[in-house]
XYZ file of C-alpha atoms in Angstrom:
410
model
C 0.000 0.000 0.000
C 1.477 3.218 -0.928
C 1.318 6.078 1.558
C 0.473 9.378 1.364
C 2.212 11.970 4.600
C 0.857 15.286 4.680
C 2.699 18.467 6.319
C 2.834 19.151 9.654
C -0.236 20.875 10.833
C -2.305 19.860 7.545
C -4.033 17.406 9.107
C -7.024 18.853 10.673
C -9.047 18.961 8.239
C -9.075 14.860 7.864
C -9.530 14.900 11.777
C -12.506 16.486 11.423
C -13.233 13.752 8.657
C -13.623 16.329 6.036
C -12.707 14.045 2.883
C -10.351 16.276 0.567
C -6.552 16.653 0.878
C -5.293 19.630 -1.611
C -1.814 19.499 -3.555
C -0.416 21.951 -1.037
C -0.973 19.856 1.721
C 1.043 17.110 0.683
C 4.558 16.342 1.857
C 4.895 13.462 0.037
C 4.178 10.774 -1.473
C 2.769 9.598 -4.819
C 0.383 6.576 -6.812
C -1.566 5.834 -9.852
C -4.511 7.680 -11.230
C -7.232 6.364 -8.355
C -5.178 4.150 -6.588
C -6.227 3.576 -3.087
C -3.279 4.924 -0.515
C -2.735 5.677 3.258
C -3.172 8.665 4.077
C -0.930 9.721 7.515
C 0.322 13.415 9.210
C 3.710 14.063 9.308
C 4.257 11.958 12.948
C 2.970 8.474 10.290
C -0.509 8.211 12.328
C -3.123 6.919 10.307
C -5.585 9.287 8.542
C -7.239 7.869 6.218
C -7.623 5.524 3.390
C -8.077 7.369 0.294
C -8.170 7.616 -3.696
C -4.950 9.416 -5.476
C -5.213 11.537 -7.873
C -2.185 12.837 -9.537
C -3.492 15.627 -12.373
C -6.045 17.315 -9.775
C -5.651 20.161 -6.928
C -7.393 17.483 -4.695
C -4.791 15.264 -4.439
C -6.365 13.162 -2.323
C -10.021 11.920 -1.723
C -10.880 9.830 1.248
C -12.916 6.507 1.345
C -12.731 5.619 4.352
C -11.318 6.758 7.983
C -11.322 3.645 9.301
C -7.807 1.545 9.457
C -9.367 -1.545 9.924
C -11.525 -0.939 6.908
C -11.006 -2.483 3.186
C -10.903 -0.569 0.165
C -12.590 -3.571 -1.491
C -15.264 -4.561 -3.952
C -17.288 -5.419 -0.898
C -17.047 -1.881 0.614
C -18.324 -0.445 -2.446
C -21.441 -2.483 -2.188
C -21.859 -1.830 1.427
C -21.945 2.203 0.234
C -24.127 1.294 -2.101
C -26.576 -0.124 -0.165
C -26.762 2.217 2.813
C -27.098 5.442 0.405
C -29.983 3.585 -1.935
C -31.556 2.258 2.087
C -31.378 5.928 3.093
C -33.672 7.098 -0.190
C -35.893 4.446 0.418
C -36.369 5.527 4.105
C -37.098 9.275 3.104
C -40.280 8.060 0.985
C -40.026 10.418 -2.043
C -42.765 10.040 -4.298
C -41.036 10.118 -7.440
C -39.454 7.595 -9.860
C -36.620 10.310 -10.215
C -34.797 10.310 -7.431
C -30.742 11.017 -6.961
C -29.254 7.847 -5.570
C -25.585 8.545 -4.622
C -24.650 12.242 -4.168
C -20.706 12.147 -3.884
C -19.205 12.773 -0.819
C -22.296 12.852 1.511
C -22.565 9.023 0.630
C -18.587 8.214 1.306
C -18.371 7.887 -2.049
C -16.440 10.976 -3.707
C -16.543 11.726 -7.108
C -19.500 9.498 -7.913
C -23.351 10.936 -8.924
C -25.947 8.683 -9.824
C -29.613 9.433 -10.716
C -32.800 6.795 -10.753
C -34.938 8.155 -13.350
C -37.625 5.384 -13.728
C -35.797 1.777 -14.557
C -32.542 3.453 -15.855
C -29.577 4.428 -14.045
C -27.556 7.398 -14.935
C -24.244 7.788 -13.171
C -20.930 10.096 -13.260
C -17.967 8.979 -12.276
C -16.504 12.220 -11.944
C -12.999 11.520 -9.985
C -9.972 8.947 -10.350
C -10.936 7.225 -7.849
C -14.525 6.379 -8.828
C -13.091 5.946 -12.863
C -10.603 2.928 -10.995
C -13.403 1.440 -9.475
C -15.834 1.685 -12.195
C -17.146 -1.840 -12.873
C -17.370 -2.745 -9.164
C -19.448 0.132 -8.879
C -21.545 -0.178 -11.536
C -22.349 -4.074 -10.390
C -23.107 -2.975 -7.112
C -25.708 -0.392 -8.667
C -27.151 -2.765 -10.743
C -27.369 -5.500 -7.567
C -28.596 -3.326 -5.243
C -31.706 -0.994 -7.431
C -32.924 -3.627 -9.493
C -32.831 -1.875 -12.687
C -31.354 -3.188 -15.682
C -29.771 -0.335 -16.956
C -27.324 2.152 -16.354
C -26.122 5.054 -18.734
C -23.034 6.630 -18.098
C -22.642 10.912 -18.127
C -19.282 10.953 -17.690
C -18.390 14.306 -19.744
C -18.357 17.020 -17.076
C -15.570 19.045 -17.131
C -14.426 18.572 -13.634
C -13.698 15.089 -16.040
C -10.447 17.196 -17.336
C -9.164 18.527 -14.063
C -8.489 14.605 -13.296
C -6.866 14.055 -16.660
C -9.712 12.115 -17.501
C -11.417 11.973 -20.783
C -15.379 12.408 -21.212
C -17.085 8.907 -21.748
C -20.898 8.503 -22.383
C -22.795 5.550 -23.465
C -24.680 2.683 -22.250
C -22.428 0.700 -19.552
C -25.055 -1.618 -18.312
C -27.311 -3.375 -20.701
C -29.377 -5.929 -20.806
C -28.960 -8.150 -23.934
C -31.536 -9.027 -25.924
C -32.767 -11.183 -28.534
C -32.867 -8.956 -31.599
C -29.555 -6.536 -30.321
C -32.100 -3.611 -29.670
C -31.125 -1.016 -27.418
C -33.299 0.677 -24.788
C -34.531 4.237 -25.845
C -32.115 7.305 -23.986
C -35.775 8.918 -23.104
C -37.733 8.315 -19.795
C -40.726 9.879 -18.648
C -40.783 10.536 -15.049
C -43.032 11.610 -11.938
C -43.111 14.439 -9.964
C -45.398 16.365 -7.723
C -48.489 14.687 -10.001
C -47.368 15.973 -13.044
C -44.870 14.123 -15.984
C -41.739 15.068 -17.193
C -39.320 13.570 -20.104
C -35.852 13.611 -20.175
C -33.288 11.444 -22.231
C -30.298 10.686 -20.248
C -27.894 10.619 -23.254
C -29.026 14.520 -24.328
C -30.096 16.274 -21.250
C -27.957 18.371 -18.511
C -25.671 16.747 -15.598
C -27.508 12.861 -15.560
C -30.657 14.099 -17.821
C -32.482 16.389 -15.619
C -32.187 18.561 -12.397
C -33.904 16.912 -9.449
C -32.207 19.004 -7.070
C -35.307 21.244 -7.616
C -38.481 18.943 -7.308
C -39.622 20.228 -3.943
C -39.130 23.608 -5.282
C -41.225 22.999 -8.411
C -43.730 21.605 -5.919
C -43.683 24.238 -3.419
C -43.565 27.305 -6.298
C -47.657 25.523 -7.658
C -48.513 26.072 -4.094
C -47.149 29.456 -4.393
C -48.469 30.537 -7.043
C -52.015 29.353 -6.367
C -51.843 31.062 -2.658
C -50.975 34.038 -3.970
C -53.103 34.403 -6.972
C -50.436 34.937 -9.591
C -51.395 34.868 -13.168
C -48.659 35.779 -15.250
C -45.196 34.190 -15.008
C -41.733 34.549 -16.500
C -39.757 31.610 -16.095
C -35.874 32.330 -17.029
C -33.091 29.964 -17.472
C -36.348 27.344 -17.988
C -34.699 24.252 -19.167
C -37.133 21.916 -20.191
C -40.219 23.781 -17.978
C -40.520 22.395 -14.367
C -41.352 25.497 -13.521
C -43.469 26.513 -16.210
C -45.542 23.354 -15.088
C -45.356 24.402 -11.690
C -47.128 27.698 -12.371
C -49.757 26.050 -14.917
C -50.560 23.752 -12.110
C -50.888 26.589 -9.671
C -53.528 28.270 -11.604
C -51.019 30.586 -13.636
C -52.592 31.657 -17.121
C -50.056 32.800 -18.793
C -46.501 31.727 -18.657
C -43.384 32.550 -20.346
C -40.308 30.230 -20.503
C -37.415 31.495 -21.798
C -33.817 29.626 -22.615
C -31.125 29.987 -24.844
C -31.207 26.132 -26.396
C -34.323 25.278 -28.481
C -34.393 21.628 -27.810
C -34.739 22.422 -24.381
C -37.799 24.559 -24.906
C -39.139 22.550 -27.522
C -39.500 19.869 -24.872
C -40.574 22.679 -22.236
C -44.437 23.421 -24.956
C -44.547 19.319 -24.935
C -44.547 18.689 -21.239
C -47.577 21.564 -20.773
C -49.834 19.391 -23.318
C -48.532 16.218 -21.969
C -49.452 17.301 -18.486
C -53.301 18.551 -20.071
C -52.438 22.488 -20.282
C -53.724 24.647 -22.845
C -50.444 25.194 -25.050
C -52.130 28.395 -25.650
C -51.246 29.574 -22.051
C -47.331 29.084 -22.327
C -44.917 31.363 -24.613
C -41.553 29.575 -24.968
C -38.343 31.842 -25.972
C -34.965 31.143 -27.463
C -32.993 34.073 -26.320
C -30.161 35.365 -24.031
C -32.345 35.594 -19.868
C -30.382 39.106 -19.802
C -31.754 40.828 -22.583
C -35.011 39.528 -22.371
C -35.139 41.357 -19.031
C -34.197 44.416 -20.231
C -36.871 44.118 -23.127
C -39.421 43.649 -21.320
C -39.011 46.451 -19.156
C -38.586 48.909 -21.809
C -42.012 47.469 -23.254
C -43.901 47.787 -19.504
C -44.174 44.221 -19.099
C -44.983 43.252 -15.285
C -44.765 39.793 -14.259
C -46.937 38.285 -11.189
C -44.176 35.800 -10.217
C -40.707 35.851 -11.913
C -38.239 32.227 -11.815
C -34.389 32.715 -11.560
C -32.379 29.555 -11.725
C -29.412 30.052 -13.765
C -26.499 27.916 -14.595
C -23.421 28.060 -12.381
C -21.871 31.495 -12.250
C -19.133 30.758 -10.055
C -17.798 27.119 -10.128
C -15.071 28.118 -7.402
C -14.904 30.730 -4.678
C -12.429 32.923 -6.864
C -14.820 33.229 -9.479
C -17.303 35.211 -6.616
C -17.265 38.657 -7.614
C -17.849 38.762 -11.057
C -20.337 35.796 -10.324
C -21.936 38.373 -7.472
C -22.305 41.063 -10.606
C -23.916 38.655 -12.492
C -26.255 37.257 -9.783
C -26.854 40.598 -8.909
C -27.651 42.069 -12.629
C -30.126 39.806 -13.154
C -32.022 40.354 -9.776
C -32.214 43.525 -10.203
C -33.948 43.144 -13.558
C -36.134 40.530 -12.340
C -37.361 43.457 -9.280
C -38.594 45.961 -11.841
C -40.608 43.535 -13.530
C -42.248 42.194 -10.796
C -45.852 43.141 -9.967
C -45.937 44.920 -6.131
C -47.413 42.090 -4.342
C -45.793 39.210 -6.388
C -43.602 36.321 -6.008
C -39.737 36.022 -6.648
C -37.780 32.097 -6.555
C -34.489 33.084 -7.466
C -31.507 30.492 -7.096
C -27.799 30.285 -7.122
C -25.815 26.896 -7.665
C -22.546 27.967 -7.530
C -20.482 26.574 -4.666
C -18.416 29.527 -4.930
C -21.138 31.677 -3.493
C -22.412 30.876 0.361
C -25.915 31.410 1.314
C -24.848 34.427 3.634
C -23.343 36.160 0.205
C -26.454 34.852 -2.344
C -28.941 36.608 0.303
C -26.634 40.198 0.326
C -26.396 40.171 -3.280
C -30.071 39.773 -3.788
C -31.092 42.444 -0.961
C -28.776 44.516 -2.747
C -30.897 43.891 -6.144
C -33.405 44.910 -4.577
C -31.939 48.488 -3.157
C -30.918 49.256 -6.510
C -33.927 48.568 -8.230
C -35.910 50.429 -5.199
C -37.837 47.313 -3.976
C -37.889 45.440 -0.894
C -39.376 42.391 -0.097
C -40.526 39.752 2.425
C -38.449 36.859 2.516
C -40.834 33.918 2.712
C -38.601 30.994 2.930
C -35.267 29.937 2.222
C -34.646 26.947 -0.090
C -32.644 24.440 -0.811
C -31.691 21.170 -3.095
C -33.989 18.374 -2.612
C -33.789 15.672 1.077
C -32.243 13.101 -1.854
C -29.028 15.647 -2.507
C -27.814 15.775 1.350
C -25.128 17.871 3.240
C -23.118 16.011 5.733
C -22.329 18.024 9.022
C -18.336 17.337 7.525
C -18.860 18.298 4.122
C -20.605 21.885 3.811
C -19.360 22.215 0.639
C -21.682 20.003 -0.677
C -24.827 22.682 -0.032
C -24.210 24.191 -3.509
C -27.605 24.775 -4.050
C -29.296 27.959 -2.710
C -32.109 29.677 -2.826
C -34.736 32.566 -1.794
C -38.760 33.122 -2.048
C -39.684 36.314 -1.618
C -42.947 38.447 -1.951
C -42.265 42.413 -3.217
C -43.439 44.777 -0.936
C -46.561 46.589 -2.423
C -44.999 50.086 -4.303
C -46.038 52.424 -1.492
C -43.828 50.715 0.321
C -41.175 50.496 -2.506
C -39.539 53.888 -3.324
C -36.955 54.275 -5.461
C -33.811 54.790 -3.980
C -31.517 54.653 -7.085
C -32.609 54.794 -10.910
C-alpha cells in the first residue's frame, strides 16, 4: 500500500473527517490515477484511506477513515446499499430520485440518478473511474434496474486528466440486439416530465429542484399569480409548476431550443392549454431588459441560472452577475408578487447569495418579504463534515406593495 504523509499541521481537516486533501498539503508521497493509498500526518498516524489523484488540486479523496476498513469490492457495495436504504427511508414520491450524491454518501466523485428503470451515473474523480465496474455491479445488484447510462463528460472530467465517456455501460442483452430508448418519462409532484439521459444536462435532468417545483404551484395558487416569467427554464418544471398553480399565462425562456421545444410538450402532456405558455430562445439578460422597456410586469418571476461561479475565486464577477439579473427581475415584478431566485454555484455561500439579492433589490428600489429559504432536494444531502456540498441555494420572496417600494436609485 502506498502512503500518502501530509505536512505538519495539515491534518485537521481529515480529523474532522472532512474528505479532501489539496496538492499543497502534501509532503509526500505519490500513486496511480485512483489508486487507493494511506493517508498519515507528518508523525505516520493513520488518517485515512483514500483515492490518489495525480493531475487534480485534490490530491487526495478519502474513502474511508477507518484503518481496519477495506478498500474492497465489498465496501463499495456496502456504500451502495446504505445510500440507496437511506432514499428508500425518506419516501419520495417520485421515480426520479438522486441515488448517490458524492461525498455525503462516502463515495467521492461518484453521482448517480434513478430516473424510472434506468440508471444514470458520473464517475466524476480517479478514484470512482478505478473502481468503475465494481461500482456499476453494485448499482445494478442493489436498485434492481437493468440499466445504467453513463454521463461521464463534465468538465471537472479534465481537471483529473480524464477523458469524457458517455454511453450505455449496463445493458441488458436481448434477442434482436435492440437497445433501450435514452428517453424516460418521469413523476413528480403529479405531473410528468421527459428527459433522455444521453441529451439532457448533468444525468438528464435537475432533481435538485423537485420540492421547489412543488412548493412554487402552491405558491403561485396562494398568492393568486397569473402571469409568469420563467428564465433559465430548461425543459419547464417550472413553467408546469405555475400552470398547475392556476397561472394563465406563462413565459419560458432559454437559450437552447431543444430544451424549450420539450418545455411546450410537457404543458400538453401534463393537459395544459399550449395556448397559455410562450416559450423563448434568447439570451435571460436581454429579455429582461426588453421587457421592461415594453412595460411588461410579471406576477411571479423564476431565476435559476447555470453556475456562475464554479469556485470561490470566481465570486465577484459571479456576485455582478447574480446581482444584474435580480435587479432586472425586481422591476418587472408586480408589487405584491412572487420572486424564486436560485444560485448553484459553490463559490457563493448562502450568507453572500442573500446580500447580493437584498442589494438587487436596493438598486432597483424594492424590498421584499423573505418567505422561505430553499434548498436542493432531502435526496441531494449535506453532511455536518462536508458543507461544501450545499451548492444549491435559494430565496422566495414576496415584493413589498410600491407604497412601500420607493426608489432609492434609478
Amino acid at each position: 500500500m502506498k502512503v500518502i504523509t501530509l505536512r505538519e499541521g495539515k491534518e485537521r481537516s481529515m480529523l474532522r473527517r472532512h474528505p479532501w486533501i489539496f496538492q499543497g498539503s502534501v509532503a509526500k508521497g505519490s500513486a496511480d490515477p485512483g489508486e487507493t493509498v494511506r493517508v498519515q500526518d507528518a508523525a505516520g498516524r493513520f488518517l485515512a484511506w483514500a483515492a490518489y489523484s495525480p493531475s487534480s488540486q485534490i490530491r487526495v479523496r478519502a474513502w474511508s477513515f477507518d484503518e481496519a476498513e477495506r478498500i474492497d469490492a465489498e465496501f463499495f457495495q456496502r456504500k451502495v446499499e446504505a445510500a440507496v436504504q437511506l432514499r428508500r427511508r425518506l419516501g419520495i414520491d417520485s421515480n426520479g430520485i438522486r441515488l448517490i450524491h458524492g461525498e455525503a454518501d462516502g463515495l467521492p466523485g461518484l453521482i448517480v440518478d434513478q430516473y424510472d428503470d434506468v440508471l444514470s451515473a458520473q464517475f466524476l474523480s480517479a478514484g470512482t473511474e478505478r473502481w468503475k465496474d465494481v461500482i456499476a455491479d453494485a448499482l445494478i445488484a442493489t436498485t434492481g434496474c437493468p440499466y445504467l447510462y453513463e454521463r461521464s463528460d463534465s468538465g471537472v472530467r479534465n481537471l483529473e486528466g480524464l477523458p469524457a465517456v458517455t454511453g450505455w455501460l449496463r445493458h441488458p442483452d436481448t434477442a434482436d440486439g435492440s437497445r433501450r430508448a435514452t428517453e424516460v418519462v418521469i413523476h413528480e409532484n403529479g405531473w410528468k416530465l421527459t428527459l433522455d439521459v444521453a441529451e439532457g444536462h448533468k444525468t438528464g435532468y435537475y432533481l435538485d429542484q423537485r420540492d421547489n417545483r412543488g412548493l412554487f404551484a402552491k405558491l403561485v395558487r396562494q398568492l393568486g399569480c397569473k402571469t409568469v416569467l420563467n428564465c433559465y427554464s430548461y425543459t419547464g418544471g417550472f413553467s408546469v409548476a405555475a400552470l398547475e398553480g392556476g397561472a394563465t399565462d406563462v413565459t419560458s425562456v432559454d437559450s437552447s431550443g431543444p430544451a424549450l421545444a420539450r418545455a411546450s410538450a410537457h404543458v400538453t402532456l401534463n393537459g395544459y392549454e399550449a395556448s397559455a405558455h410562450t416559450a423563448l430562445d434568447a439570451d435571460v439578460n436581454g429579455t429582461l431588459r426588453r421587457f421592461i422597456k415594453e412595460g411588461r410586469t410579471f406576477d411571479a418571476i423564476v431565476l435559476d441560472p447555470p453556475k456562475f461561479a464554479p469556485s470561490a475565486a470566481h465570486a465577484d464577477r459571479a456576485s455582478r452577475a447574480y446581482k444584474d439579473i435580480n435587479r432586472l427581475a425586481f422591476r418587472l415584478l408586480n408589487p405584491g408578487g412572487l420572486l424564486l431566485t436560485f444560485s448553484c454555484s459553490g463559490g457563493i455561500g448562502g450568507e453572500l447569495f442573500h446580500k447580493i439579492v437584498a442589494g438587487a433589490g436596493m438598486d432597483a428600489g424594492v424590498d421584499g418579504y423573505l418567505l422561505r429559504r430553499l434548498e436542493a432536494t432531502s435526496d441531494h444531502p449535506t453532511t455536518l463534515t462536508f458543507p461544501e456540498g450545499e451548492y444549491l441555494k435559494g430565496l422566495a420572496i414576496i415584493r413589498k406593495d410600491s407604497s412601500e417600494c420607493r426608489k432609492i436609485q434609478n
